[in-house]
PDB file of C-alpha atoms in Angstrom:
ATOM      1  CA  UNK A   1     -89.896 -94.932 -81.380  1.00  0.00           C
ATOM      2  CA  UNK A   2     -92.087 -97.393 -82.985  1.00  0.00           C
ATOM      3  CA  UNK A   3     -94.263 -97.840 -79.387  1.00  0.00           C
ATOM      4  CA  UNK A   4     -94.290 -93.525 -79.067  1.00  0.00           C
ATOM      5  CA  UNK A   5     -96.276 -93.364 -82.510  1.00  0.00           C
ATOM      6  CA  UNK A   6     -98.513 -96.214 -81.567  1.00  0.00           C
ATOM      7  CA  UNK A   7     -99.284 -94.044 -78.163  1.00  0.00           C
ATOM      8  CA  UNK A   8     -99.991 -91.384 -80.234  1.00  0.00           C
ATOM      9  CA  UNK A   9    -101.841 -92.648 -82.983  1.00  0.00           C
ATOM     10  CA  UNK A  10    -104.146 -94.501 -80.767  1.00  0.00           C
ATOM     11  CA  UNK A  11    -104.864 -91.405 -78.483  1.00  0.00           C
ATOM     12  CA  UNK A  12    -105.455 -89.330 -81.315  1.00  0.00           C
ATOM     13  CA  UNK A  13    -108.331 -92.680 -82.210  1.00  0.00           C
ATOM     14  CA  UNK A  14    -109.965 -92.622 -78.982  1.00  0.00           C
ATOM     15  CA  UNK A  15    -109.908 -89.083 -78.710  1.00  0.00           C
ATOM     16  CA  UNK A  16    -108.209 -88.878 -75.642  1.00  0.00           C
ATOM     17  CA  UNK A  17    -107.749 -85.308 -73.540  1.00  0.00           C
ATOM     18  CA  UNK A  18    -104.381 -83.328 -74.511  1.00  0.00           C
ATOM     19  CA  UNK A  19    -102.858 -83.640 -70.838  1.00  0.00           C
ATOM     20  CA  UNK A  20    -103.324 -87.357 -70.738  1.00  0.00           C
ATOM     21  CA  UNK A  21    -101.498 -88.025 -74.042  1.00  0.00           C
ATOM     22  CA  UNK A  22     -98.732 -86.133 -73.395  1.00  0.00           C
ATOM     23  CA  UNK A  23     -98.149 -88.265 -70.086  1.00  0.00           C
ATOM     24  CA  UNK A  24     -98.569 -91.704 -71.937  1.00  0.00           C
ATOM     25  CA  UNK A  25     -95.938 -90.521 -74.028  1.00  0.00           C
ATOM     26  CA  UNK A  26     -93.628 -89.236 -71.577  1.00  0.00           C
ATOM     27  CA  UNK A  27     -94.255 -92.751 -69.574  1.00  0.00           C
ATOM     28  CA  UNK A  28     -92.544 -94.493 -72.943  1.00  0.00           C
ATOM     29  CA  UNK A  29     -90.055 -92.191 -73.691  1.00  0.00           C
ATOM     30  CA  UNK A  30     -88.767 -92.360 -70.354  1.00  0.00           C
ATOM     31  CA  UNK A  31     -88.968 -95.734 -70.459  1.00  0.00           C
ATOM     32  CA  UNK A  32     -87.638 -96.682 -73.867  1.00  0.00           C
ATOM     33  CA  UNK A  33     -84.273 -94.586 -72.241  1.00  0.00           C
ATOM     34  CA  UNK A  34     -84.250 -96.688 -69.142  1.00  0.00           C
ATOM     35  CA  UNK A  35     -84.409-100.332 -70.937  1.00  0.00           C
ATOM     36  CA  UNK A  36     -82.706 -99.060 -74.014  1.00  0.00           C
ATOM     37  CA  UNK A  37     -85.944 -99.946 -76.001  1.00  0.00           C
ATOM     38  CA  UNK A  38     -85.618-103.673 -75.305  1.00  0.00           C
ATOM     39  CA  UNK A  39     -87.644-105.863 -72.545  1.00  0.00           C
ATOM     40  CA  UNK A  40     -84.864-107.542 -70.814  1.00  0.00           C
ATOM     41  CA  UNK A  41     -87.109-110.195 -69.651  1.00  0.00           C
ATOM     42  CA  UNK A  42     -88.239-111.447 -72.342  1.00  0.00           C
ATOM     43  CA  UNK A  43     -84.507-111.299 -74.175  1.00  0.00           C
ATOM     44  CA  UNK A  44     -82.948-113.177 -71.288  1.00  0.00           C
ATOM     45  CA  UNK A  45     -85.731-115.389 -71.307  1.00  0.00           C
ATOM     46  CA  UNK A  46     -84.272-117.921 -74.030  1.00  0.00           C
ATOM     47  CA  UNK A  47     -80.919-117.365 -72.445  1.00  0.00           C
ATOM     48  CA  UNK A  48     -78.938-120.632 -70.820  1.00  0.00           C
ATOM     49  CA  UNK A  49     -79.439-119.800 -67.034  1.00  0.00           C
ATOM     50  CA  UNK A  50     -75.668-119.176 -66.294  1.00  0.00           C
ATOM     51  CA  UNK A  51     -75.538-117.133 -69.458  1.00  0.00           C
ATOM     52  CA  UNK A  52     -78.992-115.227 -68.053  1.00  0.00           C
ATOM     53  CA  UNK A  53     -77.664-115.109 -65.153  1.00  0.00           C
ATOM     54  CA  UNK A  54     -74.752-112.932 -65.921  1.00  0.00           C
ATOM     55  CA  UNK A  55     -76.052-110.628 -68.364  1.00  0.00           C
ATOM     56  CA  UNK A  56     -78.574-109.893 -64.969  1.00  0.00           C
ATOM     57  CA  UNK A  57     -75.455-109.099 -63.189  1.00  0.00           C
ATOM     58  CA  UNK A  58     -74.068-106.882 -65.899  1.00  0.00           C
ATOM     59  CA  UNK A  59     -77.401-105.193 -66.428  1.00  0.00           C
ATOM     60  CA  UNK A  60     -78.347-104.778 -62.722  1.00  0.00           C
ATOM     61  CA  UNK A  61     -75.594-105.589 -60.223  1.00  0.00           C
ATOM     62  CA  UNK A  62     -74.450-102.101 -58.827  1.00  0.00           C
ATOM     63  CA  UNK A  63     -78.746-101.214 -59.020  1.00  0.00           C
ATOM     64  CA  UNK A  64     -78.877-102.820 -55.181  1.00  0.00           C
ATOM     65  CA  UNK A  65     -75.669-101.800 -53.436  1.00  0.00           C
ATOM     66  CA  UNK A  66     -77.523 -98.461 -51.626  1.00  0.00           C
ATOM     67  CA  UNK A  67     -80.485-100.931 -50.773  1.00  0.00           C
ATOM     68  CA  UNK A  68     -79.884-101.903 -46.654  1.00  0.00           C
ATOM     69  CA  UNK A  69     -81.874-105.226 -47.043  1.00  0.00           C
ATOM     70  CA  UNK A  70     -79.482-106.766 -49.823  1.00  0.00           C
ATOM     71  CA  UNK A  71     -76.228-105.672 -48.120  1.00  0.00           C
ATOM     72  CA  UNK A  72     -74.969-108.597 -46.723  1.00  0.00           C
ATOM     73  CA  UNK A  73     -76.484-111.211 -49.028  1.00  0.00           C
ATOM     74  CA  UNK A  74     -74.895-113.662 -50.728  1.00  0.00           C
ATOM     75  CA  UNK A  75     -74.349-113.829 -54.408  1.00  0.00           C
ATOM     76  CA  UNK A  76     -76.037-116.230 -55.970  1.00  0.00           C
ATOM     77  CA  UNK A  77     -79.028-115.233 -53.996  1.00  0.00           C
ATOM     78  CA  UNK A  78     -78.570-111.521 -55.676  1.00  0.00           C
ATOM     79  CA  UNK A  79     -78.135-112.867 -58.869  1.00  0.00           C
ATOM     80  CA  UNK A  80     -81.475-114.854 -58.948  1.00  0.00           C
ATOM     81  CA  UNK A  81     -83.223-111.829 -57.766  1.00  0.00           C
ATOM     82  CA  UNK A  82     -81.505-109.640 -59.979  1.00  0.00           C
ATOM     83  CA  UNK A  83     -82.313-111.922 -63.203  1.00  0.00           C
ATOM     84  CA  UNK A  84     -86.310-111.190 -61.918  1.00  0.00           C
ATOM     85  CA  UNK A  85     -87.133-107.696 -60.847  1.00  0.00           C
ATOM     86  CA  UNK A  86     -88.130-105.382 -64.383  1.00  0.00           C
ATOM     87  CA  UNK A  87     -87.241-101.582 -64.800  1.00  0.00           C
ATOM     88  CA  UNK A  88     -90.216 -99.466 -64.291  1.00  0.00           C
ATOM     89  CA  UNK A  89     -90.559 -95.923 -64.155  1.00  0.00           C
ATOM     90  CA  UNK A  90     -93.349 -93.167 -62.450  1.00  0.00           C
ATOM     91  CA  UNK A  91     -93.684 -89.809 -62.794  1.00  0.00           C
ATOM     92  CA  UNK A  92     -93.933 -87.183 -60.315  1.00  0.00           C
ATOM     93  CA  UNK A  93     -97.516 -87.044 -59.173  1.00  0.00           C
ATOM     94  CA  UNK A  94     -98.413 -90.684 -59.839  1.00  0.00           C
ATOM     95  CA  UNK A  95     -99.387 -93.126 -57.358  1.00  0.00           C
ATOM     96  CA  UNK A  96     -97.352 -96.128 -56.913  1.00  0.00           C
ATOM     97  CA  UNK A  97     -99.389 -97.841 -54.555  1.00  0.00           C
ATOM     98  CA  UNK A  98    -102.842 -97.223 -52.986  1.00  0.00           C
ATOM     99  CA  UNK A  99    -103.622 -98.156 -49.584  1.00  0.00           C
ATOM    100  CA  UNK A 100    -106.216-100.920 -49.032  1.00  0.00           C
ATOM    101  CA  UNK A 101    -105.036-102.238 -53.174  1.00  0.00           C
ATOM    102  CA  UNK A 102    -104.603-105.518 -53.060  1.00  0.00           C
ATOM    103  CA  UNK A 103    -100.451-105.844 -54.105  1.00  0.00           C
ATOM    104  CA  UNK A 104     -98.233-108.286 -55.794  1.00  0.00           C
ATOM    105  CA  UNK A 105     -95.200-106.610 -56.207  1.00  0.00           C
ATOM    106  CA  UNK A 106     -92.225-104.799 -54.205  1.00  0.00           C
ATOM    107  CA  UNK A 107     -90.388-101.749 -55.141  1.00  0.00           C
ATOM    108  CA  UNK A 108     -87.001-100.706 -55.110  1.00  0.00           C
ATOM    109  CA  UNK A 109     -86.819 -96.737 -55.411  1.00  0.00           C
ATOM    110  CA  UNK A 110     -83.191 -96.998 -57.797  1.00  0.00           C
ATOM    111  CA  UNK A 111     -84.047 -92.577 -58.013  1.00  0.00           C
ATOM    112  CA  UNK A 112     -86.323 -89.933 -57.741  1.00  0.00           C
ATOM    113  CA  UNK A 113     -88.592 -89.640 -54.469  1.00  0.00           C
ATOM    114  CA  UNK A 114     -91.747 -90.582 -53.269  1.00  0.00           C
ATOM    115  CA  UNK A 115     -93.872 -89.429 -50.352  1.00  0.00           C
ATOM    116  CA  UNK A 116     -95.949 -92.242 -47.908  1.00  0.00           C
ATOM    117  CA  UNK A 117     -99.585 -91.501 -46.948  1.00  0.00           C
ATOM    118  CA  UNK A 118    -101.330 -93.510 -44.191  1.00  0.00           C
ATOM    119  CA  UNK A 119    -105.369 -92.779 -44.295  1.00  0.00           C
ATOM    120  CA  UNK A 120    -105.565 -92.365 -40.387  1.00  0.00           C
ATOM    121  CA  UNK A 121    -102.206 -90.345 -40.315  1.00  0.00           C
ATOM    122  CA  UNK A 122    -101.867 -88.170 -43.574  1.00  0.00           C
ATOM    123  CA  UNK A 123     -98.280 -87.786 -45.141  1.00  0.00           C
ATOM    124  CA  UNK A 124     -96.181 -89.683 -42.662  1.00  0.00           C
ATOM    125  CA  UNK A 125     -92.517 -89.995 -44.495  1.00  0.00           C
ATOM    126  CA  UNK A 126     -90.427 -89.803 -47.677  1.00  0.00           C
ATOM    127  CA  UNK A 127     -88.601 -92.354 -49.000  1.00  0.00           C
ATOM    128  CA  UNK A 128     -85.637 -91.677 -51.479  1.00  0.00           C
ATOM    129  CA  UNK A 129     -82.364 -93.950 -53.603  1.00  0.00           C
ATOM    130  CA  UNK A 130     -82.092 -96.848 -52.210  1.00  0.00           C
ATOM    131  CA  UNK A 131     -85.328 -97.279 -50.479  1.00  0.00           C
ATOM    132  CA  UNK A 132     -87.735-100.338 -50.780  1.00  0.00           C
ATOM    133  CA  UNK A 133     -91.344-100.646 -50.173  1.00  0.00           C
ATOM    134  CA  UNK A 134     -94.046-103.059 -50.440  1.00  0.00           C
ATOM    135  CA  UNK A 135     -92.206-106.097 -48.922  1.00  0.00           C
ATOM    136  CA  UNK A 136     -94.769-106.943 -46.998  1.00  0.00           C
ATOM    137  CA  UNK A 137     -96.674-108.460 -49.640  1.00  0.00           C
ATOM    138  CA  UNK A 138     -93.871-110.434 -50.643  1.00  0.00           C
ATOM    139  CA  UNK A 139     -93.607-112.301 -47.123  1.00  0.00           C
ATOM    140  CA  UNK A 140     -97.254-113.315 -47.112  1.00  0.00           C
ATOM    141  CA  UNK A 141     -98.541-116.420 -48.840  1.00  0.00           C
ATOM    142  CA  UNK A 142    -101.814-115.049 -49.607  1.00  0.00           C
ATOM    143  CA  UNK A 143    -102.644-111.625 -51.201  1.00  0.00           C
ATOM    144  CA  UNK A 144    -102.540-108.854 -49.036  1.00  0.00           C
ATOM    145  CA  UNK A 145    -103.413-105.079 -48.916  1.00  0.00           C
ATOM    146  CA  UNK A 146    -101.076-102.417 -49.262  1.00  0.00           C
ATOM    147  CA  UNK A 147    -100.960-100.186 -45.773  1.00  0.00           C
ATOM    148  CA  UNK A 148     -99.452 -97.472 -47.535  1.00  0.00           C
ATOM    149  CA  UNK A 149    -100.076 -95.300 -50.090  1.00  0.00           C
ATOM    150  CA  UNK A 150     -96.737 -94.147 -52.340  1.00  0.00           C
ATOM    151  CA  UNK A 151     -96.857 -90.827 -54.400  1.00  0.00           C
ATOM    152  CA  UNK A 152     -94.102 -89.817 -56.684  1.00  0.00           C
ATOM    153  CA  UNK A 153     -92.841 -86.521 -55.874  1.00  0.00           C
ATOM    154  CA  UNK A 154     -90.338 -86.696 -58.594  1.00  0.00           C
ATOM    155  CA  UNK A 155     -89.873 -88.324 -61.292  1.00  0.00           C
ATOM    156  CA  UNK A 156     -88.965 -92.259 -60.264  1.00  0.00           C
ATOM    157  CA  UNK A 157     -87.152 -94.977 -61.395  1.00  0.00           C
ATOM    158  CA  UNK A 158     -87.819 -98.179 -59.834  1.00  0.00           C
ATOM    159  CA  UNK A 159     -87.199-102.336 -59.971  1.00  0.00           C
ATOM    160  CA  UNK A 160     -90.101-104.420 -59.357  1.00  0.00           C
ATOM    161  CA  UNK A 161     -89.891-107.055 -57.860  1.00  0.00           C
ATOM    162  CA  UNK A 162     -93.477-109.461 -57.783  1.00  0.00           C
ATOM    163  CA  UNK A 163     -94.284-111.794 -55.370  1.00  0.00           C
ATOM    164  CA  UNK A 164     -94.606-114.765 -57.582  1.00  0.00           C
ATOM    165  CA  UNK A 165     -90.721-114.499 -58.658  1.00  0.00           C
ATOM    166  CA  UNK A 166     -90.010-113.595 -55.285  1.00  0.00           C
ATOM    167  CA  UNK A 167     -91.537-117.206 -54.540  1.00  0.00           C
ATOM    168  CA  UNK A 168     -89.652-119.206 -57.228  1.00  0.00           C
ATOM    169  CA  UNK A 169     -86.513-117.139 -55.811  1.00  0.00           C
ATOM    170  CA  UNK A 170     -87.218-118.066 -52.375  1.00  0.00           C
ATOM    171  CA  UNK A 171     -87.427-122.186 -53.078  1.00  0.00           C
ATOM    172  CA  UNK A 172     -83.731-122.157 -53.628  1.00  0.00           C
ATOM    173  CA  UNK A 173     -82.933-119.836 -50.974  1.00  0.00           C
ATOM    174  CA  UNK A 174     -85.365-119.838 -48.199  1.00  0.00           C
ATOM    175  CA  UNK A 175     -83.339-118.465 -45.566  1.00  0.00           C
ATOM    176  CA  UNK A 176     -82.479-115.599 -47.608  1.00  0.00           C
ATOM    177  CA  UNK A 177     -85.952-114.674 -48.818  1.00  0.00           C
ATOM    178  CA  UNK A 178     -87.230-114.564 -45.066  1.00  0.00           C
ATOM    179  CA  UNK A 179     -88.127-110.855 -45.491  1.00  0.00           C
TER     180      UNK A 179
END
């Protein structure tokens, strides 16, 4: 509640348009539901590991059962990535991803849907719960451009997952990080 009347206080400051305000705020409110108004990150982050570790569990662990890549994995692999992807959320019309953006970070579409746009191509798919894009810049060891560009067409909610926890993840479990 405290962030919302920041949002607003500051728009009203800088003067910004009506439409634009109202979409900050409905960015925070939807997010303040989906984290319960508390960064897990950093509250885990003074946590012993095995204590961190399953409080990630608690908080995430039935997030990645629809997602096909994580299926078979085993568990201690899922609970190092699930103690480092962050709730995010986008609302329908925004753009997730831009093609030709450079990108750090992988997405893991927990609900709502989003549409993929290739320049050459125009609208080319859909993706919906349980999908995953952006992987690829997760498997490179330099940066890398997106090929894609993801649009919301509903409201989203969505793990991220960036490629520099993906690479401390990956030291312990190399085989399983081969994306």
């Amino acid at each position: 509640k405290k962030m919302m009347g920041k949002v607003e206080t500051y728009c009203r400051k800088i003067k910004t348009p009506p439409d634009l305000t109202k979409r900050l705020l409905d960015y925070y409110e939807k997010m303040q539901h989906l984290t319960h108004g508390m960064d897990s990150k950093d509250f885990m982050q003074d946590m012993p590991v095995h204590l961190r570790q399953e409080f990630a569990n608690h908080l995430n662990g039935n997030v990645f059962d629809n997602i096909s890549v994580f299926r078979n994995c085993p568990v201690p692999f899922m609970t190092a990535i699930l103690s480092h992807v962050q709730p995010t959320t986008r609302m329908k019309g925004d753009i997730i991803c831009m093609e030709g953006d450079v990108g750090d970070e992988m997405f893991f579409l927990i609900s709502g849907q989003v549409a993929v746009y290739k320049t050459k191509y125009g609208r080319v798919g859909d993706l919906k719960n349980g999908s995953f894009f952006g992987e690829g810049v997760l498997a490179s060891g330099r940066f890398t451009t997106r090929n894609a560009t993801i649009q919301a067409l509903k409201d989203c909610m969505l793990y991220v997952l960036t490629k520099w926890d993906f690479a401390n993840v990956s030291q312990y479990y190399p085989e399983e990080c081969s994306v």
